[in-house]
Coordinates of C-alpha atoms and ligand atoms in Angstrom, one line a residue:
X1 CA 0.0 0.0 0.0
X2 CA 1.6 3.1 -1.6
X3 CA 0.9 5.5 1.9
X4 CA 3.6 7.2 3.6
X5 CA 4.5 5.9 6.9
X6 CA 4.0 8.5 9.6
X7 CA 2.8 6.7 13.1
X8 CA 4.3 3.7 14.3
X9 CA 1.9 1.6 17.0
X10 CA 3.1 -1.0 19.1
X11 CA 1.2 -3.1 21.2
X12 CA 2.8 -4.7 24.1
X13 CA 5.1 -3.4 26.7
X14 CA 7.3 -6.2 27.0
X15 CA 10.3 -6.7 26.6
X16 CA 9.6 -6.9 22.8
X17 CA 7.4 -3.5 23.4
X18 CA 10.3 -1.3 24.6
X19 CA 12.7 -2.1 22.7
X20 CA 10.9 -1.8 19.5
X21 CA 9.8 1.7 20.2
X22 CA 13.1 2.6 21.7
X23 CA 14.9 1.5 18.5
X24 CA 12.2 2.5 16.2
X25 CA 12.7 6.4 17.6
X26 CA 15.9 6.2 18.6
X27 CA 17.2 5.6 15.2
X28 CA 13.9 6.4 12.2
X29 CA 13.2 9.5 14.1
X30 CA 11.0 12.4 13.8
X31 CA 9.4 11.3 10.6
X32 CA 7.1 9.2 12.6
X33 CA 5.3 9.2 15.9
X34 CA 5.5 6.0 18.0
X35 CA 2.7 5.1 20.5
X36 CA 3.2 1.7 22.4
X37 CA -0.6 0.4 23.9
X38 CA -0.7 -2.4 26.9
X39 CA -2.5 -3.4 29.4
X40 CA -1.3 -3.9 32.9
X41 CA -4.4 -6.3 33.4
X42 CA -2.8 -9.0 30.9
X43 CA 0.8 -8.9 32.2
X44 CA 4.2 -9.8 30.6
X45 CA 5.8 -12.5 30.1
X46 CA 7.7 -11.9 32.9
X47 CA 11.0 -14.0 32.4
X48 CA 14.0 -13.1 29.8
X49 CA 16.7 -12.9 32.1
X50 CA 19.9 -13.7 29.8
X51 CA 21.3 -12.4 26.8
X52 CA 24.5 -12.5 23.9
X53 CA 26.7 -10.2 23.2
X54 CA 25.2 -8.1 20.7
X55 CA 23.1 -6.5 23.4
X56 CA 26.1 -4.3 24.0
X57 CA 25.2 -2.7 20.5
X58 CA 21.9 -2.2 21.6
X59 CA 22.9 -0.2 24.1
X60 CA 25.8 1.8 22.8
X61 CA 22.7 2.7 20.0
X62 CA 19.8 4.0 22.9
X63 CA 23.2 6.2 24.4
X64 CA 22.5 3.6 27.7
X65 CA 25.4 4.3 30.3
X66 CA 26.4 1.1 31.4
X67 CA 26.8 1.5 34.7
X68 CA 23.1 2.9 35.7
X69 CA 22.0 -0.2 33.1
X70 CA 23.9 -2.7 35.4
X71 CA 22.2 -0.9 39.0
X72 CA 18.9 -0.4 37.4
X73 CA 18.4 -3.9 36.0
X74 CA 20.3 -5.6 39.0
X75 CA 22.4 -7.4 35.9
X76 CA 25.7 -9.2 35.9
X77 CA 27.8 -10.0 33.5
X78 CA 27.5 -13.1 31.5
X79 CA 30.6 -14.8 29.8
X80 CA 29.3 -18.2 28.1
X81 CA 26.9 -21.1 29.6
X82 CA 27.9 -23.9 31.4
X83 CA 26.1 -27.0 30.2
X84 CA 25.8 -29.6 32.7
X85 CA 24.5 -33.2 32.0
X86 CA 23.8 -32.7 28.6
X87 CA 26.0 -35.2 26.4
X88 CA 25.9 -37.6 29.2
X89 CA 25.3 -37.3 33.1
X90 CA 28.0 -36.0 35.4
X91 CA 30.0 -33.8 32.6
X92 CA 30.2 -30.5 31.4
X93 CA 31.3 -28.4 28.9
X94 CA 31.3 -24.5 28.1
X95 CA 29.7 -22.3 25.8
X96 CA 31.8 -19.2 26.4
X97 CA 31.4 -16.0 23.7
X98 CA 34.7 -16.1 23.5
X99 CA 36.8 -18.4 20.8
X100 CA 39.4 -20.7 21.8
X101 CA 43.4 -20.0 20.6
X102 CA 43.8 -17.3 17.8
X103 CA 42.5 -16.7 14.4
X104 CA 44.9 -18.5 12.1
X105 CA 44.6 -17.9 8.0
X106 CA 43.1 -20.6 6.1
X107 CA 42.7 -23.0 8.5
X108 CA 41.3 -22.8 12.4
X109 CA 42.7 -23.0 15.7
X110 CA 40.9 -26.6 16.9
X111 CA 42.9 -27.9 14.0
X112 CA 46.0 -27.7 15.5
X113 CA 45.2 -28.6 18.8
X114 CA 43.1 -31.8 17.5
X115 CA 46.7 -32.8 16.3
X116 CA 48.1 -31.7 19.2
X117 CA 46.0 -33.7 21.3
X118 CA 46.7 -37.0 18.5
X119 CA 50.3 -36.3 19.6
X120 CA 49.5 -36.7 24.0
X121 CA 48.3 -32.8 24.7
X122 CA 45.9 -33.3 28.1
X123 CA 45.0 -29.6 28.1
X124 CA 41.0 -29.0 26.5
X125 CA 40.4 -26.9 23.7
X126 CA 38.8 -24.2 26.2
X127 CA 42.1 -23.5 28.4
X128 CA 43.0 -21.6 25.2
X129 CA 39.8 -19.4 25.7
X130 CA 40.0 -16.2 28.0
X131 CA 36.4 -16.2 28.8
X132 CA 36.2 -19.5 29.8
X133 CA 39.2 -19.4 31.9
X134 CA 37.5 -16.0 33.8
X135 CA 34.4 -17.5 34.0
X136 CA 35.8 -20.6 35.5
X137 CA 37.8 -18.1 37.7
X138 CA 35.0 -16.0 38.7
X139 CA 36.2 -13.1 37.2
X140 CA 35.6 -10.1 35.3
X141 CA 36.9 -6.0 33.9
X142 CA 36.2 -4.9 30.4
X143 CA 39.4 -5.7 28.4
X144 CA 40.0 -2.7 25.8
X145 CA 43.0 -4.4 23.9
X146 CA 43.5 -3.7 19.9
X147 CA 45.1 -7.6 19.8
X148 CA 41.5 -9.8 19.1
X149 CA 43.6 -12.5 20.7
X150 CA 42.8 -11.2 24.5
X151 CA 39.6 -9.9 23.7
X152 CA 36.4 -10.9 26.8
X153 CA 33.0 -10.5 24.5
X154 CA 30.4 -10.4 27.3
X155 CA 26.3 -10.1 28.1
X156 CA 24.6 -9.9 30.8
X157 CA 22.3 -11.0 32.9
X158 CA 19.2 -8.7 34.2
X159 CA 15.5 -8.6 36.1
X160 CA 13.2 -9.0 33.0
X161 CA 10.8 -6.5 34.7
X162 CA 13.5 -4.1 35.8
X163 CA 14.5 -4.4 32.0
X164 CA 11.4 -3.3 30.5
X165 CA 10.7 -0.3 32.6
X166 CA 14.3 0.6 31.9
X167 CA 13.8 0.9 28.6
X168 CA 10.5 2.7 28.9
X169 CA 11.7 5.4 30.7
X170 CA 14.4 6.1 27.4
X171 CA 11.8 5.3 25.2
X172 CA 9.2 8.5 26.9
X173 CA 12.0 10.6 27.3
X174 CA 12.7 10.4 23.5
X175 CA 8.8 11.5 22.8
X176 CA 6.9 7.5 22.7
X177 CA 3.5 7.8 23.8
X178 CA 2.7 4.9 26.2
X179 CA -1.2 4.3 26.7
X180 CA -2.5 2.2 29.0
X181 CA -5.8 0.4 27.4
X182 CA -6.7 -3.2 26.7
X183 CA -7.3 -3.8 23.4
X184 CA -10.5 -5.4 22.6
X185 CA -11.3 -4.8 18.5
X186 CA -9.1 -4.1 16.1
X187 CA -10.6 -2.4 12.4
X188 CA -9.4 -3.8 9.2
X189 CA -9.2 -2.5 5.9
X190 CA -11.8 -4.4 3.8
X191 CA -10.0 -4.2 0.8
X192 CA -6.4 -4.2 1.3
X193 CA -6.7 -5.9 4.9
X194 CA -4.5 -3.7 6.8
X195 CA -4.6 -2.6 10.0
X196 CA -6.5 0.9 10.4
X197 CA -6.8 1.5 14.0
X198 CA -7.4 -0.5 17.7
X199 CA -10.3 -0.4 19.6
X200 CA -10.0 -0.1 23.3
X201 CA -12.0 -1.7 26.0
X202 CA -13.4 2.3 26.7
X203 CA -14.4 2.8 23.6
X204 CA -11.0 4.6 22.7
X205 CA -9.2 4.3 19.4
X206 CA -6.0 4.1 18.5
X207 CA -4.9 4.5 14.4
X208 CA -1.9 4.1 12.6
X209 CA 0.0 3.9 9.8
X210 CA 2.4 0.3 10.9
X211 CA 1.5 -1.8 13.4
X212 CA 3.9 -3.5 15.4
X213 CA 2.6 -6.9 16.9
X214 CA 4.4 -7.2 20.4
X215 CA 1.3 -8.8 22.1
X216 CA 3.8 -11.9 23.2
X217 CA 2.4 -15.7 22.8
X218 CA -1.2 -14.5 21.4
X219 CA 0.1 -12.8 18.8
X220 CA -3.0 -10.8 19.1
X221 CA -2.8 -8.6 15.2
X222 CA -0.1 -11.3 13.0
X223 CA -2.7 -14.4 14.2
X224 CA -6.0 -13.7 15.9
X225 CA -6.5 -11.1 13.6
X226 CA -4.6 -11.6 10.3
X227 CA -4.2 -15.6 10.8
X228 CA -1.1 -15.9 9.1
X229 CA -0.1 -19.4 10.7
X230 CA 2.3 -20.9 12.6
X231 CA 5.4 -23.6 11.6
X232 CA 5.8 -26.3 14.1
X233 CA 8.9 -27.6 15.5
X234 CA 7.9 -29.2 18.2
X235 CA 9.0 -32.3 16.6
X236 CA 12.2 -31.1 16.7
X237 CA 12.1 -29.0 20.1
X238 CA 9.7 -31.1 22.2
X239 CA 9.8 -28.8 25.3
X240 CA 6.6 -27.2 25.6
X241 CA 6.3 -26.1 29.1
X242 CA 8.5 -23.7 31.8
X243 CA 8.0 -22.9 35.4
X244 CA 10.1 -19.8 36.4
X245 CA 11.1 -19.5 40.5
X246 CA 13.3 -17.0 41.9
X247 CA 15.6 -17.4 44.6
X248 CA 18.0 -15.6 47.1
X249 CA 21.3 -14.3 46.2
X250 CA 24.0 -16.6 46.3
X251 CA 27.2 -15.6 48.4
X252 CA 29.5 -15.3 45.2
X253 CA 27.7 -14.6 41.4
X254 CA 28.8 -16.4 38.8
X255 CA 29.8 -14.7 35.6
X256 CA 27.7 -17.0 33.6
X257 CA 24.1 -19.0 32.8
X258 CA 24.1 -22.6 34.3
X259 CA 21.8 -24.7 32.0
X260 CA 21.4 -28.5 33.7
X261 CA 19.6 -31.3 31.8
X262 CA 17.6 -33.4 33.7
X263 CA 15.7 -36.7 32.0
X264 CA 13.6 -34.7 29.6
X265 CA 14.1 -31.1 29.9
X266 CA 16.6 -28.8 31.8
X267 CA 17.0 -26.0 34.1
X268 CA 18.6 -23.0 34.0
X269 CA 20.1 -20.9 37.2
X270 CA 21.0 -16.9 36.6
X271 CA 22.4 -15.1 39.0
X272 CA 21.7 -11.3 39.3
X273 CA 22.4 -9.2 41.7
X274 CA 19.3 -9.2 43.9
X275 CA 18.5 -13.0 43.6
X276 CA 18.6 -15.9 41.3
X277 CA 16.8 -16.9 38.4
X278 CA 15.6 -20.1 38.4
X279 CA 13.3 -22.1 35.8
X280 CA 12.8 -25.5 34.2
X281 CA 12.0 -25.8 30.7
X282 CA 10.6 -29.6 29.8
X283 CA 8.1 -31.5 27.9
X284 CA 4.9 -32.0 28.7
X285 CA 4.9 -35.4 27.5
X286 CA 6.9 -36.5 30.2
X287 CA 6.7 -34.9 33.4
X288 CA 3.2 -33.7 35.2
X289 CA 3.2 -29.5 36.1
X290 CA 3.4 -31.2 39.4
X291 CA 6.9 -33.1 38.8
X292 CA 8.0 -30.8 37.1
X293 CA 7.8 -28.2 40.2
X294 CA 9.1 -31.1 42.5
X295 CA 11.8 -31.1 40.1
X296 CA 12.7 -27.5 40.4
X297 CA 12.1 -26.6 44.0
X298 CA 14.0 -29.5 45.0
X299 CA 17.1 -28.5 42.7
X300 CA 17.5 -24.6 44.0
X301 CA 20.8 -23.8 45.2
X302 CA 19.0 -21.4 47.7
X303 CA 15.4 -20.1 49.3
X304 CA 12.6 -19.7 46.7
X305 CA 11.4 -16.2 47.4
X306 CA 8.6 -15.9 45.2
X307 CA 5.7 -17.8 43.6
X308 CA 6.2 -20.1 40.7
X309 CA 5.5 -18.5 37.2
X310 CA 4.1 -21.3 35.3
X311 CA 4.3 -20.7 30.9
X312 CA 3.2 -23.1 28.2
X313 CA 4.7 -22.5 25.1
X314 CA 4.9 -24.1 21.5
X315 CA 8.3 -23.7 19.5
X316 CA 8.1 -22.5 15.7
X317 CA 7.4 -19.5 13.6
X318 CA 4.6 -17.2 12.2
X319 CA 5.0 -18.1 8.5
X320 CA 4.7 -14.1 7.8
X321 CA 6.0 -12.7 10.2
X322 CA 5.4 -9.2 8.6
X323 CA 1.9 -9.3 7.0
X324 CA 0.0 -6.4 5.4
X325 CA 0.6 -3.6 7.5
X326 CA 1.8 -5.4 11.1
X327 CA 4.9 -6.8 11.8
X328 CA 5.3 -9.1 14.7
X329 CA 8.0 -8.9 17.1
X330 CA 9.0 -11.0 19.8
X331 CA 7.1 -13.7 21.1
X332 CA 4.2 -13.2 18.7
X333 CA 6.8 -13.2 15.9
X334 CA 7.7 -17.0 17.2
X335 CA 9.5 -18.6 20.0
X336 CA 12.8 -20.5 19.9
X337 CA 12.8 -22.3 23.2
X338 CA 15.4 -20.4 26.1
X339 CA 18.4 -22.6 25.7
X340 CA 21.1 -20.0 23.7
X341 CA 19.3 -16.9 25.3
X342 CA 18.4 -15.8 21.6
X343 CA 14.6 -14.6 22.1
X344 CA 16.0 -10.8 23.0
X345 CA 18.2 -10.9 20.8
X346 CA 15.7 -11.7 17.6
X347 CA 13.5 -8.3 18.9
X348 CA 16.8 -6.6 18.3
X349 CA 17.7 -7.6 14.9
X350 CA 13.8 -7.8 14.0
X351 CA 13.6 -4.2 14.5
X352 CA 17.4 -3.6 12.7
X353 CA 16.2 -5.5 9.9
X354 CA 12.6 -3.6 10.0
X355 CA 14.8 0.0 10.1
X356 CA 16.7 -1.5 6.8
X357 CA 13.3 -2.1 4.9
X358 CA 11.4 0.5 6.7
X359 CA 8.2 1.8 4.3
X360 CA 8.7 5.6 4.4
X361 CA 6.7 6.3 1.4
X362 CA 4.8 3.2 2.0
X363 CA 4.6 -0.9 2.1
X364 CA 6.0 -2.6 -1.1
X365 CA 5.2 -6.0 -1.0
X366 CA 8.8 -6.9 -2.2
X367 CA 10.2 -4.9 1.1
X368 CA 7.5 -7.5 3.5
X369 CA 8.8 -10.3 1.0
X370 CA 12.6 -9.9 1.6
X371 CA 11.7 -9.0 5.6
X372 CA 10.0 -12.6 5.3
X373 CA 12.8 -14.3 3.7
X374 CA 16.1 -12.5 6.3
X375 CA 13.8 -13.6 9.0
X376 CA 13.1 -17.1 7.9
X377 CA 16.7 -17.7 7.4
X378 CA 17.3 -16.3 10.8
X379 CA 15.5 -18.4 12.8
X380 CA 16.3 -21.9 11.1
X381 CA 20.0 -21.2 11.7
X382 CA 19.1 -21.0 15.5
X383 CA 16.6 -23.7 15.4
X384 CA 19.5 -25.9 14.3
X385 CA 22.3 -24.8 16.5
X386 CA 19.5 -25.6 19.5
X387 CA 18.6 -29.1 18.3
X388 CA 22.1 -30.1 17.8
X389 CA 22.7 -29.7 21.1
X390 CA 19.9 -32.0 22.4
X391 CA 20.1 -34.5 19.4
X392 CA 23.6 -35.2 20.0
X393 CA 23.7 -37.1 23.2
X394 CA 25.2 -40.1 24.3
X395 CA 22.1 -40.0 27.9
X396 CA 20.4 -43.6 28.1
X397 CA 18.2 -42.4 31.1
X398 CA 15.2 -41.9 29.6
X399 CA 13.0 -42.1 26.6
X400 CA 13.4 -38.3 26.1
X401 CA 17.1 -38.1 25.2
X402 CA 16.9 -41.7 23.4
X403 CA 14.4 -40.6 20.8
X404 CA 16.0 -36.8 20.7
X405 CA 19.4 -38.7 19.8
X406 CA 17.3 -41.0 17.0
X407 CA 15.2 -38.3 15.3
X408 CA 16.0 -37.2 11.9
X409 CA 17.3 -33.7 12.0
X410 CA 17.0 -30.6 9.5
X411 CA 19.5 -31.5 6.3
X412 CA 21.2 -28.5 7.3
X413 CA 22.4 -29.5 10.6
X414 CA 22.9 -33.2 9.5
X415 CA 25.6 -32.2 6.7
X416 CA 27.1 -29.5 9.4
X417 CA 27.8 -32.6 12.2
X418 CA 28.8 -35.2 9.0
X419 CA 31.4 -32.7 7.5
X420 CA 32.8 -31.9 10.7
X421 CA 32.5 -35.5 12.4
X422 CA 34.6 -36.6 9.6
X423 CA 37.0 -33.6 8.6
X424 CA 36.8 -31.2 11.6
X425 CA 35.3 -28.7 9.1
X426 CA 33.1 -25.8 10.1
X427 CA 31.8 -23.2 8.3
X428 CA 29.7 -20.0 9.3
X429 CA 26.4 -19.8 6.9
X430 CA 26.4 -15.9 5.5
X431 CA 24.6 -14.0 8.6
X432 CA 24.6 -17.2 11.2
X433 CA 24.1 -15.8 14.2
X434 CA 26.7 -18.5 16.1
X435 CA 30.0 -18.5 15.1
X436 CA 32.4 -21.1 14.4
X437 CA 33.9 -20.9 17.9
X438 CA 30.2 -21.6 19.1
X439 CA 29.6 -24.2 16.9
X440 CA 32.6 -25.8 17.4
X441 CA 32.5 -25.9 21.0
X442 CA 28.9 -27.4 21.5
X443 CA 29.9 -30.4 18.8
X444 CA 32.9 -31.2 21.2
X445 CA 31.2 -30.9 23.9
X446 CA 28.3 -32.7 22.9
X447 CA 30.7 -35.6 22.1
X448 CA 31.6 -35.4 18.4
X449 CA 34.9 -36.5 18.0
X450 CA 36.1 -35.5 14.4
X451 CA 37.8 -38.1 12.7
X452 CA 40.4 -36.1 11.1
X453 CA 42.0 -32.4 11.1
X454 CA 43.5 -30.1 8.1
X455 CA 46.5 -31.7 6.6
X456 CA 48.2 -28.4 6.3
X457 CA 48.5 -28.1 10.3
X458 CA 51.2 -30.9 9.9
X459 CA 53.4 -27.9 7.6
X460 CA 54.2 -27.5 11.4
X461 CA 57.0 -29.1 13.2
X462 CA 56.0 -30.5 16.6
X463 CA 57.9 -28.9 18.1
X464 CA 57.0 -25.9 17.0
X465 CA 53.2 -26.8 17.3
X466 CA 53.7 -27.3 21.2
X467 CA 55.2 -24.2 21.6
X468 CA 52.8 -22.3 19.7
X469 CA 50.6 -23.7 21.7
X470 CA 52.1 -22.8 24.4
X471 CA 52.6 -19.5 23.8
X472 CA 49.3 -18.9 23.4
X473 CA 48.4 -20.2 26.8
X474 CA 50.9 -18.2 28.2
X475 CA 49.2 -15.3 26.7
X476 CA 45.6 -15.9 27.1
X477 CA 46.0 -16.6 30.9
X478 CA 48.2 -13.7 31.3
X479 CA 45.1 -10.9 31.9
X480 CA 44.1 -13.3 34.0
X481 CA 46.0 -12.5 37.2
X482 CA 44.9 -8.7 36.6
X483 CA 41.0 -9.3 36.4
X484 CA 39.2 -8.9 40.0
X485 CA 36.2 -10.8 40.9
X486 CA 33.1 -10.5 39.2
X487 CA 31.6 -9.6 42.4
X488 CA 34.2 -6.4 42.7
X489 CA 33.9 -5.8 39.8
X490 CA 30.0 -5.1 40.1
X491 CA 30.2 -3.2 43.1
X492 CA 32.8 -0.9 42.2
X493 CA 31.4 -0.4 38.6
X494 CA 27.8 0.3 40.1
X495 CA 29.5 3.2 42.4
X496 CA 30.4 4.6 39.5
X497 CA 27.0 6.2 38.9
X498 CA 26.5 7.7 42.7
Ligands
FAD501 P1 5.2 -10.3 26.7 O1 6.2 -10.1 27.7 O2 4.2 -11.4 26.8 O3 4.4 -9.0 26.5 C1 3.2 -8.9 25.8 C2 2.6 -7.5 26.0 O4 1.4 -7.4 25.2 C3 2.2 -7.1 27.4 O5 2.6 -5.8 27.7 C4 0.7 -7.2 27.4 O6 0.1 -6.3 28.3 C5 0.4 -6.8 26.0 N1 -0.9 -7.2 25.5 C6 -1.3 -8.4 25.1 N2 -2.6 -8.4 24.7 C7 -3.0 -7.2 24.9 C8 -4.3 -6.6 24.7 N3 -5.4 -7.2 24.3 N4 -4.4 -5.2 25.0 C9 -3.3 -4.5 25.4 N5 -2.1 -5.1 25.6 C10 -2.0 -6.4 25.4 N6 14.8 -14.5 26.1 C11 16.1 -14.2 26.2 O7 16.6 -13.5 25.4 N7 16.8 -14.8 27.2 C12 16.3 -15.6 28.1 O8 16.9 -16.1 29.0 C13 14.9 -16.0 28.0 N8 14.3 -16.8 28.8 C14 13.0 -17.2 28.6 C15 12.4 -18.2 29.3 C16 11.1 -18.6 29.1 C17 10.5 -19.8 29.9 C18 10.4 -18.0 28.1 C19 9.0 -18.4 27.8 C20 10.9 -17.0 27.3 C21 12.2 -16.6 27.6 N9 12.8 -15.6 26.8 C22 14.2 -15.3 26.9 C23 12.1 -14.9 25.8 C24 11.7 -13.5 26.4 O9 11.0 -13.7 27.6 C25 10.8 -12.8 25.4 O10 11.4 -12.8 24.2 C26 10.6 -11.4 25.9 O11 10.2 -11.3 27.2 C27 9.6 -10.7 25.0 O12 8.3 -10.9 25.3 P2 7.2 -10.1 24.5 O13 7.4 -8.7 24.8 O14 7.2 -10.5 23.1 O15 5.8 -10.6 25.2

């Protein structure tokens, strides 16, 4: 539809809500007005307590000081996840945003240790990675260093609600209305389809130009009212259910997410700085809501101060997930179950991507079509790094993990573990989300083995490849000593803003 684009509505004040219309301003601008409508009496989601790195762009975008973020949210910092249980009961391995060793030209880093370890190396591939080793430590400062080889990429951890009422407050003083309504009726044009404007429960209205479908789970504009439908991948990702629990502050914080599987489903445990996040995301198939709390109070590390938050969930996509004039974001958009802390992160590049394609002088359907097809992309790349890391398993405990290890997987995924089960091969697809260092490490630490590394590591003597190796140790550990604990590092940082 050929009309210029001059008011923006949102609806939902999520965390999909605020940072939508935060962006949207922040960054599009005068040209449009931006009102955000939600209703207290419906809620959030409530939970959303971990994130990736690229949140740090986020903020450096909305001008957010980092140290009033940290004391307003309560956050921490987050270096990687620690996966406990996953390939096989009683180990773990790391997921640390970091990348193991150094960038080497044509061939990578795990190449050369995988011979090194052939030849009688006992160290792992992660005591060549800084943020695992400060994680494991405890320990945290922000590392400006021009040399990428002792860089610390970080996240955070934060209160969801804190969060969302953080980014409010940047979103009003930058001129977003916020009206508090519930939305009852929404009226459609009947020709084209689109949105024109939202009917309140008072009788109220609300037009716009673009709508922007942050309604979480309902997906109250992209489905109840435009029905654009849903893919299914619960066959793939059978967890369908989460209960949520906070608890009391542990004595030291962790600078990372602990995810721990149980027999079919797992838990994650967050520290911020008030409390702990606690939840456990499983399948319904297998454990009663009534096991499934049993299962979670009786595995916090400390006093549950808060009522259980319990959230059903389906995982998949909104086939459009911009149709005529709406575009859903967040939850209504679709939901990729918790396990890489990628839900935030898809609001933020849903609204980049929306600022690349955005309908000034009106809606093109080759704009929504390309929107459509980024987005698609987007979210199958996830999907598959989240089902590898459930479909490889060697667990023999229960039915859950037996049939997750037999299904057939996405083609995608299947030729990424072949080629690198039988060459040590990995390559980033073009806009992947997960680098190779990620990849790499859930595959190893999911129990692939490759069968092989890149012939042109053995150009190296060995003893020049030990004391490469070496070397590098020597100079990944070396920032070490200087880092205080995460915990100082939090309270002196947070002082910064009094
Ligand atoms: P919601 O929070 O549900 O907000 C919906 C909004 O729409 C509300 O403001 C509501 O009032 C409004 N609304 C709905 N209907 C109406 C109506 N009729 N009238 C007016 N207003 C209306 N993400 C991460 O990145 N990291 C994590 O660690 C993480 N953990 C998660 C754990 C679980 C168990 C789940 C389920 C999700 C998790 N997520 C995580 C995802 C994250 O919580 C969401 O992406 C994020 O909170 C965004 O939610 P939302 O804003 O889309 O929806």
């Amino acid at each position: 539809m050929q009309k210029a684009i001059k008011k923006v509505v949102i609806v939902g004040g999520g965390t999909a809500g605020w940072i939508s219309a935060a962006l949207l301003k922040k960054v599009v601008g005068s040209p449009i007005d931006v009102e955000l409508v939600e209703s207290e009496s419906i809620g959030t989601v409530g939970v959303g307590e971990a994130t990736i790195p690229p949140i740090r762009l986020l903020n450096n975008v909305l001008g957010v000081n980092e140290s009033e973020f940290l004391t307003k949210t309560k956050g921490t910092i987050k270096l990687g996840i620690q996966f406990e249980n996953w390939r096989v009961q009683g180990e773990n391995y790391f997921h640390s945003f970091g990348a193991a060793g150094k960038s080497m030209a044509f061939c990578h880093f795990h190449h050369f240790w995988q011979r090194a370890q052939a030849l009688g190396l006992q160290s792992s591939l992660w005591d060549y990675d800084l943020n695992y080793l400060a994680a494991k430590a405890g320990k945290f400062a922000q590392i400006n260093s021009k040399d990428p080889i002792i860089e610390l990429p970080y996240a955070y951890h934060f209160d969801a609600g804190l969060y969302a009422k953080f980014l409010r407050e940047i979103s009003e003083r930058m001129g977003v209305k916020r009206t508090e309504g519930l939305i009852e009726d929404v009226e459609q044009d009947n020709d084209s389809g689109f949105i024109n404007a939202l009917i309140l429960k008072d009788g109220r209205k609300i037009s716009g130009d673009l709508f922007i479908d942050c309604s979480g789970f309902r997906g109250l504009l992209i489905q109840q009212q435009l029905g654009t439908g849903f893919d299914d991948w619960s066959h793939w990702l059978p967890c369908d259910r989460a209960i949520a629990i906070p608890s009391e502050r542990l004595t030291q914080t962790l600078p990372y997410t602990r995810s721990i599987a149980h027999s079919a489903g797992w838990q994650w445990r967050i520290p911020l700085q008030h409390r702990n996040g606690n939840g456990l995301v499983y399948s319904s198939q297998y454990y009663s809501q009534q096991q499934a709390l049993d299962l979670l109070t009786n595995n916090l590390e400390s006093q549950a101060i808060g009522e259980p938050n319990f959230i059903q969930f389906q995982t998949g996509r909104r086939r459009q997930q911009w149709s005529r004039n709406v575009v859903s974001v967040g939850l209504s958009s679709g939901f990729l179950e918790p396990l890489e802390s990628t839900s935030i992160h898809l609001i933020q590049s849903a609204i980049v991507r929306l600022i690349h394609l955005f309908p000034h002088q009106g809606i093109k359907p080759v704009d929504v079509a390309e929107y459509n097809r980024q987005s698609k992309t987007e979210y199958e790349q996830i999907r598959d790094f989240i089902i590898l890391h459930y479909h490889v398993n060697e667990r023999t405990d229960s039915h859950f993990w037996r049939d997750l290890r037999n299904m057939e997987v996405p083609d995608s995924l299947r030729h990424k573990i072949e080629l690198f089960r039988a060459t040590g091969r990995l390559f980033r697809e073009q806009n992947d989300l997960f680098l190779e260092s990620s990849w790499l490490q859930v595959l190893l630490g999911q129990g692939i083995k490759p069968q092989d590394y890149h012939p042109i590591v053995n150009n190296l003597s060995e003893a020049k490849l030990f004391a490469m190796l070496r070397n590098i140790q020597a100079i990944k550990n070396e920032p070490l000593a200087k880092l205080p604990s995460h915990d100082d590092f939090l309270q002196s940082f947070c002082r910064q803003l009094n």
